[in-house]
Amino acid sequence: MYDPTVARLTYRALLGRRRALILGALPLLLIVLSAAVRGLTGADDQTAADVLGGFALATMVPIIGVIAGTGAIGPEIDDGSVVYLLSKPLKRPTIILTKLIVAIAVTMVFSAVPTMIAGLILNGNGQQIAVAYTVAALVASIAYAALFLLLGTVSRHAVVFGLVYALVWEALFGSLVPGARTLSVQQWSLAVAHQVAGGDLVTSEVSLATATVLLVAVTVLATWYAGQKLRSLTPAGEE
């Protein structure tokens, strides 16, 4: 269910010079912001939680997920080069799973690692804040990659839809409408982070059990459906 050639091509597409610069911009901004906040306010647990929750998890992680998830397959479908893959003796689920693994890995590296660094800068991991939000970023990376890979498979406007979900649904509606929080990857990952950190600095509107079920269900269903959609594409149809 994993093809090294597909993985290598996907890594090359995601980590090309232009896309790598985009992927690296937000993590760099997070680290610079964290250093500035630490210099101005000193080590403060609440401030660290606010920065990591408000910027890292709510903005940086989903946007990186959009870039990595949609970029893993969307451009190939748009320019027709996916025909090359479909003409090879590869099962469609293998292609999707390989691209999902690559998208997850890229999202994790560009989101979880800088989140950990930022947390250490902000308060030296006081009250396990840095570790908690790093775990949340890792968990969210999996679900986001699966969701946005699916979007890249079913829509030519996947980036737009992904940004609408990340910035409008999760950041806006998720903070204003209580019911929307239940359908938020951010809240699901915060439930896991709350379990790691304990206390009241990291909270979630969703219980850990519910969050775990939803994270697994969304990841599995999105991956399965993406495989089904790719199965419906044929070289003849693309030509």
Coordinates of C-alpha atoms in Angstrom, one line a residue:
M1 CA 0.0 0.0 0.0
Y2 CA 3.0 2.3 -0.3
D3 CA 4.9 3.0 -3.5
P4 CA 8.4 4.6 -3.2
T5 CA 8.3 6.1 -6.7
V6 CA 5.0 7.8 -6.1
A7 CA 6.3 9.0 -2.7
R8 CA 9.4 10.5 -4.3
L9 CA 7.5 12.3 -6.9
T10 CA 5.1 13.7 -4.4
Y11 CA 7.8 14.9 -2.1
R12 CA 9.5 16.5 -5.0
A13 CA 6.3 18.3 -5.9
L14 CA 5.6 19.5 -2.4
L15 CA 9.1 20.5 -1.5
G16 CA 9.9 22.4 -4.7
R17 CA 11.5 25.8 -4.2
R18 CA 8.3 27.8 -4.5
R19 CA 6.1 25.6 -2.4
A20 CA 8.8 25.0 0.3
L21 CA 9.1 28.8 0.7
I22 CA 5.3 29.0 1.3
L23 CA 5.4 26.1 3.7
G24 CA 8.2 27.6 5.6
A25 CA 6.8 31.1 5.9
L26 CA 4.2 30.5 8.7
P27 CA 6.5 28.4 10.9
L28 CA 9.2 31.0 10.6
L29 CA 6.7 33.7 11.5
L30 CA 5.5 31.7 14.5
I31 CA 9.1 31.3 15.9
V32 CA 9.9 35.0 15.3
L33 CA 6.6 36.0 17.0
S34 CA 7.3 33.7 19.9
A35 CA 10.7 35.1 20.4
A36 CA 9.3 38.7 20.4
V37 CA 6.5 37.8 22.8
R38 CA 9.0 36.1 25.2
G39 CA 11.3 39.2 25.0
L40 CA 8.4 41.5 25.8
T41 CA 6.5 39.6 28.4
G42 CA 8.9 37.0 29.7
A43 CA 7.9 33.4 30.3
D44 CA 4.2 33.1 31.0
D45 CA 2.1 29.9 30.7
Q46 CA -1.1 31.6 29.7
T47 CA 0.6 33.7 27.0
A48 CA 2.3 30.6 25.6
A49 CA -1.1 28.8 25.5
D50 CA -2.7 31.8 23.8
V51 CA 0.0 32.0 21.1
L52 CA 0.2 28.3 20.4
G53 CA -3.5 27.9 20.4
G54 CA -4.5 31.1 18.6
F55 CA -1.8 31.1 15.9
A56 CA 0.0 27.7 15.7
L57 CA -3.0 25.4 16.0
A58 CA -5.8 27.6 14.7
T59 CA -4.0 29.1 11.7
M60 CA -0.6 27.6 10.9
V61 CA -1.4 23.9 11.1
P62 CA -4.6 24.0 8.9
I63 CA -3.0 26.2 6.3
I64 CA 0.0 24.0 6.0
G65 CA -2.4 21.0 5.9
V66 CA -4.2 22.7 2.9
I67 CA -0.9 23.3 1.1
A68 CA 0.4 19.8 1.7
G69 CA -2.9 17.9 1.3
T70 CA -4.2 19.5 -1.8
G71 CA -0.7 19.9 -3.3
A72 CA -0.1 16.1 -3.0
I73 CA -2.5 15.4 -5.8
G74 CA -4.5 18.4 -6.9
P75 CA -1.9 19.9 -9.4
E76 CA -1.5 16.5 -11.1
I77 CA -5.2 16.2 -11.7
D78 CA -5.4 19.8 -12.9
D79 CA -2.6 19.5 -15.4
G80 CA -3.5 16.0 -16.5
S81 CA -0.2 14.4 -15.4
V82 CA -2.1 12.1 -13.1
V83 CA -2.7 10.1 -16.3
Y84 CA 0.9 9.0 -16.0
L85 CA 0.2 7.4 -12.6
L86 CA -3.1 5.9 -13.6
S87 CA -1.4 4.2 -16.6
K88 CA 1.0 2.4 -14.4
P89 CA 0.2 -1.0 -12.8
L90 CA -0.6 0.6 -9.4
K91 CA -3.8 0.2 -7.4
R92 CA -5.6 3.5 -6.9
P93 CA -5.8 3.1 -3.1
T94 CA -2.0 2.6 -3.1
I95 CA -1.5 5.9 -4.9
I96 CA -3.8 7.7 -2.4
L97 CA -2.3 6.1 0.7
T98 CA 1.2 6.9 -0.5
K99 CA 0.3 10.5 -1.2
L100 CA -1.5 10.7 2.2
I101 CA 1.6 9.5 4.0
V102 CA 3.7 12.1 2.3
A103 CA 1.2 14.8 3.0
I104 CA 1.0 13.8 6.7
A105 CA 4.8 13.8 7.0
V106 CA 5.2 17.2 5.4
T107 CA 2.4 18.7 7.5
M108 CA 3.9 17.3 10.7
V109 CA 7.4 18.5 10.0
F110 CA 6.3 22.0 9.1
S111 CA 3.7 22.3 11.9
A112 CA 4.6 20.2 14.9
V113 CA 8.3 20.9 14.9
P114 CA 8.0 24.7 14.9
T115 CA 5.2 24.4 17.4
M116 CA 7.5 22.6 19.8
I117 CA 10.3 25.2 19.2
A118 CA 7.9 28.1 19.7
G119 CA 6.6 26.5 22.9
L120 CA 10.1 26.1 24.3
I121 CA 10.9 29.7 23.5
L122 CA 7.7 31.0 25.1
N123 CA 7.8 29.2 28.4
G124 CA 10.3 26.4 28.3
N125 CA 7.4 23.8 28.2
G126 CA 6.0 25.0 31.6
Q127 CA 2.9 22.9 32.5
Q128 CA 3.6 20.7 29.4
I129 CA 2.2 23.5 27.1
A130 CA 4.7 23.0 24.4
V131 CA 4.4 19.2 24.4
A132 CA 0.6 19.4 24.5
Y133 CA 0.3 21.7 21.5
T134 CA 2.9 19.7 19.6
V135 CA 0.9 16.5 20.1
A136 CA -2.2 18.4 19.0
A137 CA -0.4 19.6 15.9
L138 CA 0.7 16.0 15.1
V139 CA -2.9 14.7 15.6
A140 CA -4.4 17.5 13.5
S141 CA -1.9 17.0 10.8
I142 CA -3.2 13.5 10.1
A143 CA -6.9 14.6 9.8
Y144 CA -6.1 17.7 7.9
A145 CA -3.9 15.9 5.4
A146 CA -6.7 13.3 4.8
L147 CA -9.4 16.0 4.4
F148 CA -7.5 18.2 2.1
L149 CA -6.1 15.3 0.0
L150 CA -9.8 14.4 -0.5
L151 CA -10.6 17.9 -1.6
G152 CA -7.7 17.9 -4.0
T153 CA -9.1 14.7 -5.5
V154 CA -12.7 15.9 -5.9
S155 CA -12.3 19.6 -6.8
R156 CA -10.2 21.8 -8.9
H157 CA -10.8 24.6 -6.4
A158 CA -9.5 22.5 -3.4
V159 CA -7.2 25.2 -2.1
V160 CA -10.0 27.8 -2.0
F161 CA -12.4 25.3 -0.2
G162 CA -9.6 24.2 2.1
L163 CA -8.8 27.8 3.2
V164 CA -12.5 28.5 3.6
Y165 CA -12.8 25.6 6.0
A166 CA -9.6 26.4 7.8
L167 CA -10.0 30.1 8.2
V168 CA -13.8 30.6 8.1
W169 CA -15.3 27.5 9.5
E170 CA -12.7 26.7 12.2
A171 CA -11.3 30.1 13.0
L172 CA -14.5 32.1 12.7
F173 CA -17.6 29.9 13.2
G174 CA -15.6 27.5 15.5
S175 CA -15.0 30.4 17.9
L176 CA -18.5 31.9 17.7
V177 CA -20.9 29.1 17.2
P178 CA -20.9 26.4 19.9
G179 CA -22.3 23.6 17.6
A180 CA -19.7 24.2 15.0
R181 CA -16.9 23.4 17.4
T182 CA -18.0 19.7 17.5
L183 CA -17.2 19.5 13.8
S184 CA -13.7 21.1 14.1
V185 CA -10.5 19.3 13.7
Q186 CA -8.9 22.0 15.9
Q187 CA -11.2 21.1 18.8
W188 CA -10.6 17.4 18.4
S189 CA -6.9 17.9 18.6
L190 CA -7.3 20.2 21.6
A191 CA -9.1 17.4 23.4
V192 CA -5.9 15.3 23.0
A193 CA -3.7 18.2 24.0
H194 CA -5.9 18.7 27.1
Q195 CA -5.2 15.1 28.1
V196 CA -1.5 15.7 27.8
A197 CA -1.3 19.0 29.6
G198 CA -4.1 18.7 32.2
G199 CA -5.2 21.8 34.0
D200 CA -7.2 24.6 32.5
L201 CA -4.7 26.2 30.1
V202 CA -5.6 23.8 27.3
T203 CA -9.3 23.2 26.9
S204 CA -11.6 21.7 24.3
E205 CA -15.4 21.7 23.6
V206 CA -15.2 18.0 22.8
S207 CA -14.5 15.1 25.0
L208 CA -11.4 12.9 24.4
A209 CA -13.5 9.9 23.5
T210 CA -15.6 11.8 21.0
A211 CA -12.5 13.5 19.5
T212 CA -10.7 10.2 19.1
V213 CA -13.7 8.6 17.3
L214 CA -14.2 11.6 15.0
L215 CA -10.5 11.9 14.2
V216 CA -10.2 8.3 13.2
A217 CA -13.5 8.3 11.3
V218 CA -12.8 11.4 9.3
T219 CA -9.3 10.2 8.4
V220 CA -10.4 6.8 7.3
L221 CA -13.5 7.9 5.4
A222 CA -11.7 10.7 3.7
T223 CA -8.9 8.4 2.6
W224 CA -11.3 5.7 1.4
Y225 CA -13.5 8.2 -0.6
A226 CA -10.4 9.8 -2.1
G227 CA -9.4 6.3 -3.3
Q228 CA -12.9 5.8 -4.8
K229 CA -12.8 9.1 -6.6
L230 CA -9.4 8.4 -8.0
R231 CA -10.6 4.9 -9.1
S232 CA -13.3 6.6 -11.2
L233 CA -10.6 8.5 -13.2
T234 CA -9.3 6.7 -16.2
P235 CA -6.5 7.5 -18.6
A236 CA -9.0 7.5 -21.5
G237 CA -11.3 9.8 -19.6
E238 CA -8.5 12.3 -18.9
E239 CA -7.3 12.2 -22.5

